[in-house]
GROMACS .gro file of C-alpha atoms in nm:
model
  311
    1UNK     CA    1  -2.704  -5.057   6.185
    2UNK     CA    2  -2.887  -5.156   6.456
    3UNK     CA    3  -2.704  -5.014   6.824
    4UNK     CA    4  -2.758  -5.355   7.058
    5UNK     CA    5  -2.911  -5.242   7.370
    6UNK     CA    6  -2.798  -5.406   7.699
    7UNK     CA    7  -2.935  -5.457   7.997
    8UNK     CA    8  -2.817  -5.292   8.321
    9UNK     CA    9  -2.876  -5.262   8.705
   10UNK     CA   10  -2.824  -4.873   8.775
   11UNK     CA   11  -2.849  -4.982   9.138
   12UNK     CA   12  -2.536  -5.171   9.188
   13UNK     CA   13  -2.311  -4.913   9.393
   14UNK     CA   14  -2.020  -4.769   9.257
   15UNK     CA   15  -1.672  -4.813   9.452
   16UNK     CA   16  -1.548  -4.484   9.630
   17UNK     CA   17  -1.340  -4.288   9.481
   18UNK     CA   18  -1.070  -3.976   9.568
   19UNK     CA   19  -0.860  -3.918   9.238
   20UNK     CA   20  -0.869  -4.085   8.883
   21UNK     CA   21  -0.597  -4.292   8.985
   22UNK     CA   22  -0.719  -4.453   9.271
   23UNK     CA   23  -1.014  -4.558   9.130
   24UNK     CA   24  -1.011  -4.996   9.120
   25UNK     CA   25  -1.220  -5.222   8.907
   26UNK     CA   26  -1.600  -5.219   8.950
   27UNK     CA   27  -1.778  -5.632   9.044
   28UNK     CA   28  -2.060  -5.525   8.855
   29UNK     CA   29  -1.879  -5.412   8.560
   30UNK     CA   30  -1.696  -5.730   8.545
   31UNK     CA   31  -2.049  -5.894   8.532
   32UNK     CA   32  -2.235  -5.721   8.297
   33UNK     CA   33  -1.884  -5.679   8.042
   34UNK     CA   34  -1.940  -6.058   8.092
   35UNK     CA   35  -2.294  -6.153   8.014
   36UNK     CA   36  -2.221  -5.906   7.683
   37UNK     CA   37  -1.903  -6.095   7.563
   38UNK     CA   38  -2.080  -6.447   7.609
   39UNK     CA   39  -2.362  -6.296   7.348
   40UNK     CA   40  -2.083  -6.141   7.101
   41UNK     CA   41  -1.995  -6.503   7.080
   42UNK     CA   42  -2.287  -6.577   6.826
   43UNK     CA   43  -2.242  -6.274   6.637
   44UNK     CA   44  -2.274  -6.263   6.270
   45UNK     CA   45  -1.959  -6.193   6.075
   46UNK     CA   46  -1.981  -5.832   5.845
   47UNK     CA   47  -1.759  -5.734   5.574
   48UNK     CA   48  -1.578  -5.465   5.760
   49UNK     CA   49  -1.251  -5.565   5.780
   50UNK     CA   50  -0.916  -5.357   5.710
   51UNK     CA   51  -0.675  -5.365   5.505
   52UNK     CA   52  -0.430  -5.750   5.483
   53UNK     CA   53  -0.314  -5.866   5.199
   54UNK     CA   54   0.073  -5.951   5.069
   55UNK     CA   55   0.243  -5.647   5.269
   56UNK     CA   56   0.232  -5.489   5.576
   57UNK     CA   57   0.107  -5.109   5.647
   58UNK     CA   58   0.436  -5.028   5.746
   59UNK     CA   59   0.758  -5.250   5.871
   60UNK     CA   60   0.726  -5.288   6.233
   61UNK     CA   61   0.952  -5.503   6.451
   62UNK     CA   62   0.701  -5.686   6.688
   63UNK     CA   63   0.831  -5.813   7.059
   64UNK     CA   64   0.511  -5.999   7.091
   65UNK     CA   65   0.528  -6.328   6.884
   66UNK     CA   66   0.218  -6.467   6.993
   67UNK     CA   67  -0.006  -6.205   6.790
   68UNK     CA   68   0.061  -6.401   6.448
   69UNK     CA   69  -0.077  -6.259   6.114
   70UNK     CA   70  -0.316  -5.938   6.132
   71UNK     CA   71  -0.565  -5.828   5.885
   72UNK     CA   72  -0.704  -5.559   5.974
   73UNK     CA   73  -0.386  -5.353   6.016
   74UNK     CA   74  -0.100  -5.489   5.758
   75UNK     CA   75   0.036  -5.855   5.805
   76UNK     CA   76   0.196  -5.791   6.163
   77UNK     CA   77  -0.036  -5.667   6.432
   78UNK     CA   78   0.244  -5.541   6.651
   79UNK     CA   79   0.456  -5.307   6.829
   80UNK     CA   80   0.785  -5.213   6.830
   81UNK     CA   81   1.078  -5.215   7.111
   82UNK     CA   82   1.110  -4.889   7.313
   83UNK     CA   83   1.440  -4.731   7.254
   84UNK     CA   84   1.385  -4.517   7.544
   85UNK     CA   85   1.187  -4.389   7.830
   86UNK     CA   86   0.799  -4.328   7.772
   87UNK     CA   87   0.739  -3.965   7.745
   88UNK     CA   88   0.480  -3.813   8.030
   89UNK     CA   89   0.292  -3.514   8.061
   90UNK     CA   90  -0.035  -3.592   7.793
   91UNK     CA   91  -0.041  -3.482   7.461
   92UNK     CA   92   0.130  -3.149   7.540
   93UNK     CA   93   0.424  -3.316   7.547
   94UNK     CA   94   0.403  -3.434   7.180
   95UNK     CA   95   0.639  -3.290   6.981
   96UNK     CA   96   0.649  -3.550   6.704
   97UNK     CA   97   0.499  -3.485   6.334
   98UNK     CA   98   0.206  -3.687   6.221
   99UNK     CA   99   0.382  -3.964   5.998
  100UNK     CA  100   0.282  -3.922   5.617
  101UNK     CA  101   0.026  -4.159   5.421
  102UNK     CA  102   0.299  -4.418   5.318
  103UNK     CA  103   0.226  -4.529   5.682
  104UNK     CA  104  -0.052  -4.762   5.552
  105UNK     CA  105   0.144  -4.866   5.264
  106UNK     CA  106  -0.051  -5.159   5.143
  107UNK     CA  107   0.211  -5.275   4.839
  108UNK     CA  108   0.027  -5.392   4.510
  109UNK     CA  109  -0.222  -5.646   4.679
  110UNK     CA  110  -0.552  -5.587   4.876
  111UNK     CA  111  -0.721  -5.935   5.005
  112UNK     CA  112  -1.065  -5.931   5.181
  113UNK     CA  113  -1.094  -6.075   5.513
  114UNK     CA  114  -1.431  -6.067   5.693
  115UNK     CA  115  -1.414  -5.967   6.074
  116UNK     CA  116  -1.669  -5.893   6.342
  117UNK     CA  117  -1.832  -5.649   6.441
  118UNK     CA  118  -1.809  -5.547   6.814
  119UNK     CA  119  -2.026  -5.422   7.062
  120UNK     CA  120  -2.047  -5.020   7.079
  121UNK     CA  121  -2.108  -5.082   7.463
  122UNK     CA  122  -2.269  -4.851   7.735
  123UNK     CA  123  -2.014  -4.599   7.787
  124UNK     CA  124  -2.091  -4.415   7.416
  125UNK     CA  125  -2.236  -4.039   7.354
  126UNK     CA  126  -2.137  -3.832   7.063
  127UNK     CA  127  -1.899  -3.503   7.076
  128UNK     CA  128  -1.791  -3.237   6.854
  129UNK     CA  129  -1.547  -3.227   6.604
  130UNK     CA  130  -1.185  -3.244   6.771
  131UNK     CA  131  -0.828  -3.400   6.691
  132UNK     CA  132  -0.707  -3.325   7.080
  133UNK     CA  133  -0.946  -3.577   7.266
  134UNK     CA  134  -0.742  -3.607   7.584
  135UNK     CA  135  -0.854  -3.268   7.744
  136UNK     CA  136  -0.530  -3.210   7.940
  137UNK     CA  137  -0.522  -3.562   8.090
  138UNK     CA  138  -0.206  -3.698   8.230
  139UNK     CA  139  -0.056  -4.036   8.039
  140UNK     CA  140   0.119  -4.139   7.777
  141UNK     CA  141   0.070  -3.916   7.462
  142UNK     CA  142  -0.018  -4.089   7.203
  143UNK     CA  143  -0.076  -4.043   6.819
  144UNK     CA  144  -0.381  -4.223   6.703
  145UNK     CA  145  -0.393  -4.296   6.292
  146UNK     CA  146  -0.673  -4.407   6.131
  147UNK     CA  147  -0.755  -4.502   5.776
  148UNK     CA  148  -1.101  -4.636   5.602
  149UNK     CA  149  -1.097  -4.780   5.290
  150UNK     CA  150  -1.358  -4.973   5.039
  151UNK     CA  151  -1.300  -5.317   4.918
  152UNK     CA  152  -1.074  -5.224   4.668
  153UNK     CA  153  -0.892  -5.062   4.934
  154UNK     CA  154  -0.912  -4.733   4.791
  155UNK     CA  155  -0.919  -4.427   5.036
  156UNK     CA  156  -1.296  -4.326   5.147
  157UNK     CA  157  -1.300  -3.975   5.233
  158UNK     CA  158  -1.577  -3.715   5.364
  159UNK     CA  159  -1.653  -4.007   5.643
  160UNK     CA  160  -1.735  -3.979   6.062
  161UNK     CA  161  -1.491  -4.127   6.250
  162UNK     CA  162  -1.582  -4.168   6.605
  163UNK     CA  163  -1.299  -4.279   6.933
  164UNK     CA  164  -1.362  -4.312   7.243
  165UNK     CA  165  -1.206  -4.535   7.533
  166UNK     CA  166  -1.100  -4.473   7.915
  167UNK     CA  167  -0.857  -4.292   8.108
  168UNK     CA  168  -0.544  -4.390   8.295
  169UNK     CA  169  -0.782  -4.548   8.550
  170UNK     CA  170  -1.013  -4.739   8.345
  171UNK     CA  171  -1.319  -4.477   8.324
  172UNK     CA  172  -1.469  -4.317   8.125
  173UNK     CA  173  -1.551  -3.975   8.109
  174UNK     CA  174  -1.946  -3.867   8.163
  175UNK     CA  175  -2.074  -3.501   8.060
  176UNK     CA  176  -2.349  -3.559   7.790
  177UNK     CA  177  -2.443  -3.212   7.774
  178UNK     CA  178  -2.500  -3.125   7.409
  179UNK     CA  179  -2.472  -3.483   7.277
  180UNK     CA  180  -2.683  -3.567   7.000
  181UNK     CA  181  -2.669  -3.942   7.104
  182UNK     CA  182  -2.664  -4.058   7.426
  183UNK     CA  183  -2.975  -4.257   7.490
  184UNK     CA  184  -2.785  -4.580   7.578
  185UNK     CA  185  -2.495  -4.383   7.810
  186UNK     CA  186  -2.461  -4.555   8.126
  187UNK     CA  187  -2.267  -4.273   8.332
  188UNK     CA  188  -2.267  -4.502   8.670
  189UNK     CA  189  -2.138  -4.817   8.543
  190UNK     CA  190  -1.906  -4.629   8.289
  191UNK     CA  191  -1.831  -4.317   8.531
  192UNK     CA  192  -1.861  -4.494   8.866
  193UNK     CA  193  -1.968  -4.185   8.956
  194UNK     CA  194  -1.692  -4.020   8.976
  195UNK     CA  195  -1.707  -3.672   9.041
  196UNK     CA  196  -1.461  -3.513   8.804
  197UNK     CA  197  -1.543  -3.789   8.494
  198UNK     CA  198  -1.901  -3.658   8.530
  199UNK     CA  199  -1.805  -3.294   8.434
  200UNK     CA  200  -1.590  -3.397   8.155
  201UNK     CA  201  -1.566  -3.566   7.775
  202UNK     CA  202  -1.215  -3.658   7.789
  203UNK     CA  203  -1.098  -3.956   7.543
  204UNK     CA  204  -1.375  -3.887   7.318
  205UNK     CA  205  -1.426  -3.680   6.963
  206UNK     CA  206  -1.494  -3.762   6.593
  207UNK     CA  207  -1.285  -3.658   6.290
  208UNK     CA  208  -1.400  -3.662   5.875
  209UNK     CA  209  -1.126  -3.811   5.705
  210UNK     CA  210  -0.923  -3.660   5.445
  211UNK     CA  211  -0.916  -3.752   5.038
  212UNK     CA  212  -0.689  -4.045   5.160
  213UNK     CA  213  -0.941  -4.163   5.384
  214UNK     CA  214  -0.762  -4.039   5.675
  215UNK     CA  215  -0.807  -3.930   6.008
  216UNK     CA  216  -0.563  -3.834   6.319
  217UNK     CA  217  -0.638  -3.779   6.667
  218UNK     CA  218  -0.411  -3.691   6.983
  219UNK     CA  219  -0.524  -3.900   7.313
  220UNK     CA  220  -0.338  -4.075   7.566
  221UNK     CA  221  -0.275  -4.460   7.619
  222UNK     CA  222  -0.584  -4.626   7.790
  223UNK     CA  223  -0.592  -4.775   8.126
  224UNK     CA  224  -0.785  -5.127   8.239
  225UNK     CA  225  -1.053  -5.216   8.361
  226UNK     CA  226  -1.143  -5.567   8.483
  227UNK     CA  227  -1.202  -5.868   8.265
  228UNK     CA  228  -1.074  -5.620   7.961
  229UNK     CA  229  -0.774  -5.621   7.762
  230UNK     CA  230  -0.686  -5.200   7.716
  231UNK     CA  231  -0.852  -5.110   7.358
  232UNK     CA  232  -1.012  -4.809   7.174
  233UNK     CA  233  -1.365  -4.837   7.057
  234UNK     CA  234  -1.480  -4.668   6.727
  235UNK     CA  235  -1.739  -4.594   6.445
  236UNK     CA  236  -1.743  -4.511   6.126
  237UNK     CA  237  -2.057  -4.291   5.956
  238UNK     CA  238  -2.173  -4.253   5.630
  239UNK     CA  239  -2.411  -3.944   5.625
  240UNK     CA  240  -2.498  -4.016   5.959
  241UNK     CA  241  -2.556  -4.405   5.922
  242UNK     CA  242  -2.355  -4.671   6.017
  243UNK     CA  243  -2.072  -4.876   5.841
  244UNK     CA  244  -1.931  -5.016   6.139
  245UNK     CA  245  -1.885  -5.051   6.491
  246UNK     CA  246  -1.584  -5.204   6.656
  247UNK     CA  247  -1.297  -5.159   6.883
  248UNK     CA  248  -0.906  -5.248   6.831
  249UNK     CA  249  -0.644  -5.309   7.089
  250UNK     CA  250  -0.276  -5.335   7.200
  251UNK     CA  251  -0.028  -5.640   7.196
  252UNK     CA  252   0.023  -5.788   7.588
  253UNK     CA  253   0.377  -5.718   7.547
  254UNK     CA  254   0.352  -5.363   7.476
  255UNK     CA  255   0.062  -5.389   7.759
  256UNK     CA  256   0.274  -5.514   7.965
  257UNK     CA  257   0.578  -5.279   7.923
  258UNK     CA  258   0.371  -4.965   7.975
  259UNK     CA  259   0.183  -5.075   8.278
  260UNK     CA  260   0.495  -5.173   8.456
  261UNK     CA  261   0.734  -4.865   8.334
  262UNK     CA  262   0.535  -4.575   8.328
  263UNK     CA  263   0.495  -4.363   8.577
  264UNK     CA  264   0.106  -4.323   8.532
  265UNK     CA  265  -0.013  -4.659   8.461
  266UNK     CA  266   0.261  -4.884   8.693
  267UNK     CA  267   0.053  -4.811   9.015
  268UNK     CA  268  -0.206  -4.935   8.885
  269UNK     CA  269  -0.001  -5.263   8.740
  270UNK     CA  270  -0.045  -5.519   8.449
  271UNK     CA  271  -0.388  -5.564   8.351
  272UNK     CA  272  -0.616  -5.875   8.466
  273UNK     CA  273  -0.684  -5.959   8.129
  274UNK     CA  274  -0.429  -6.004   7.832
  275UNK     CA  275  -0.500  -6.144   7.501
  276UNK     CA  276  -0.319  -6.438   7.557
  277UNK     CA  277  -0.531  -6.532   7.811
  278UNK     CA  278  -0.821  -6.557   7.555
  279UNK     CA  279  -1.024  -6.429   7.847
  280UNK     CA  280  -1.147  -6.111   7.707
  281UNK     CA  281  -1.546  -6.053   7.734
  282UNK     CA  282  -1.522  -5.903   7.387
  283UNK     CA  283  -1.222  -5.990   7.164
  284UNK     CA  284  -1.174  -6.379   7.337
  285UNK     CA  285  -0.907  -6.605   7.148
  286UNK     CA  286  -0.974  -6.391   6.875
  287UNK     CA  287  -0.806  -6.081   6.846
  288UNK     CA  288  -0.559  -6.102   6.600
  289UNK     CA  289  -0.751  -5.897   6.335
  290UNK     CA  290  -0.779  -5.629   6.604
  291UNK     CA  291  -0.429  -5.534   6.676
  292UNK     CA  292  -0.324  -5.201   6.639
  293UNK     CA  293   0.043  -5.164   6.418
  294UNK     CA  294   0.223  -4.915   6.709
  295UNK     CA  295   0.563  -4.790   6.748
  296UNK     CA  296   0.753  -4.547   6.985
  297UNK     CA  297   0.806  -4.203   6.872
  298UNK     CA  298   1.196  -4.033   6.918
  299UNK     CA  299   0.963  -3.839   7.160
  300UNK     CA  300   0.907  -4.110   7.348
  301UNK     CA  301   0.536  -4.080   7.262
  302UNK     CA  302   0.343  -4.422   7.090
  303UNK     CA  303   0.220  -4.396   6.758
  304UNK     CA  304  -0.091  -4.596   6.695
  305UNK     CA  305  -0.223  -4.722   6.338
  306UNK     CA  306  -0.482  -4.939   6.159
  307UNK     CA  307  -0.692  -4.939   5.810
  308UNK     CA  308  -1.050  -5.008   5.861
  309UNK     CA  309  -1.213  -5.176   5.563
  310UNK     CA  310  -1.517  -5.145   5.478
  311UNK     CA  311  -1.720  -5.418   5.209
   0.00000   0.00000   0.00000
């Protein structure tokens, strides 16, 4: 697969900044995330989808009604009701197990649905090998689940899986040193220069999943960024080459109830851009496909979990 290269203006001046937190939404990326979502219109569908069919990939009692049907994670795209307080303190405050395989319980049917593609962005270089991708950040803990399967939607192990997304802020972090790939990095636009996302890789690393076609990484809930719904981007590599490209995202009630609750993320507020709002650059009216299944922990950390499917 081809990476789409976008253009940008490296000139357009960053907004100050003093700590992570204080950092607010960039004009210019608002623009450019703009111009790239209006092109993603046209884009040709792919048979990379994950895993629908007759039964969810695990029960899940959604507050969000809007979402309707899912394929690419189970039958309900959704999230749960908290029972309690979010936990704090990043993922050294995770206590929780990893839930077992019968997470992505797929029942006795498998039906393909074909789903975009999405752009890979500018704010992507590779890292190393790691299942603790936060690197001490603050934020909600979270456990992030991922599954690939073929067609058949049998498990497809000895495969690259690659996350990345922003922090609490809406950055992303910026230290390419010893990436293998990082020709089409934009570390103003993505970094806005800050000083301490410059020197780090935070909310980024690549797992090989398991003989169930697994793979589990411990990050923090993402922040916003302007004229974005919060999501996770990802890749998945064959060998080195490309199956897919793509990103998945949260419910606006869930959203909602973290960026208004918790500690780290209700300074900042509720994002400018829900789902509902069909407003997204990348996902638009149609995001249903990318919703992530998610429940709260009895830690009070969020669990995270999708099937990618791969034709």
């Amino acid at each position: 697969m081809t990476k789409p290269i976008f253009p940008l203006n490296l000139s357009q001046k960053a907004p100050s900044q003093k700590t992570s937190a204080q950092i607010a939404p960039a004009q210019s990326r608002r623009s450019f995330i703009k111009q790239v979502g209006f092109a993603l219109a046209a884009a040709p569908l792919v048979g990379i989808v994950a895993c629908g069919g007759g039964s969810s990939e695990s029960a899940t009692t959604s507050t969000d009604t809007t979402t309707g049907s899912g394929s690419t994670g189970g039958s309900t795209g959704g999230s749960t009701g908290t029972s309690g307080t979010w936990a704090t303190g990043g993922t050294a405050a995770l206590t929780a197990n990893f839930p077992a395989d019968s997470l992505f319980d797929l029942g006795t049917s498998c039906s393909l649905a074909l789903t975009k593609a999405l752009t890979e962005g500018p704010c992507y270089f590779t890292v190393d090998n790691r299942d603790d991708i936060s690197e001490s950040q603050v934020g909600l803990p979270m456990q992030l689940c991922l599954r690939v399967v073929d067609s058949n939607c049998k498990p497809l192990s000895g495969l690259e899986v690659e996350v990345w997304h922003c922090d609490i802020a809406g950055i992303y972090s910026g230290d390419t040193s010893g990436s293998s790939d990082s020709a089409g990095f934009s570390s103003s636009f993505c970094t806005g220069n800050n000083a301490n996302a410059l020197k780090a890789k935070w909310y980024r690393g690549t797992q090989v999943t398991d003989s169930n076609g697994r793979v589990n990484f411990k990050t923090c809930f993402p922040g916003w960024y302007s004229s974005r719904t919060i999501h996770i981007h990802f890749r998945v590599r064959n060998n080195n080459n490309d199956q897919v490209v793509s990103q998945f995202c949260f419910t606006d009630a869930l959203t909602q109830d973290i960026c208004t609750t918790h500690a780290n993320y209700s300074g900042r507020g509720i994002q400018d851009t829900t789902l509902a709002s069909g407003r997204d650059t990348v996902f638009g009216s149609s995001a249903t496909d990318f919703i992530f299944s998610t429940q709260q922990n009895s830690d009070g950390s969020l669990l995270a979990w999708k099937t990618i499917r791969l034709s």
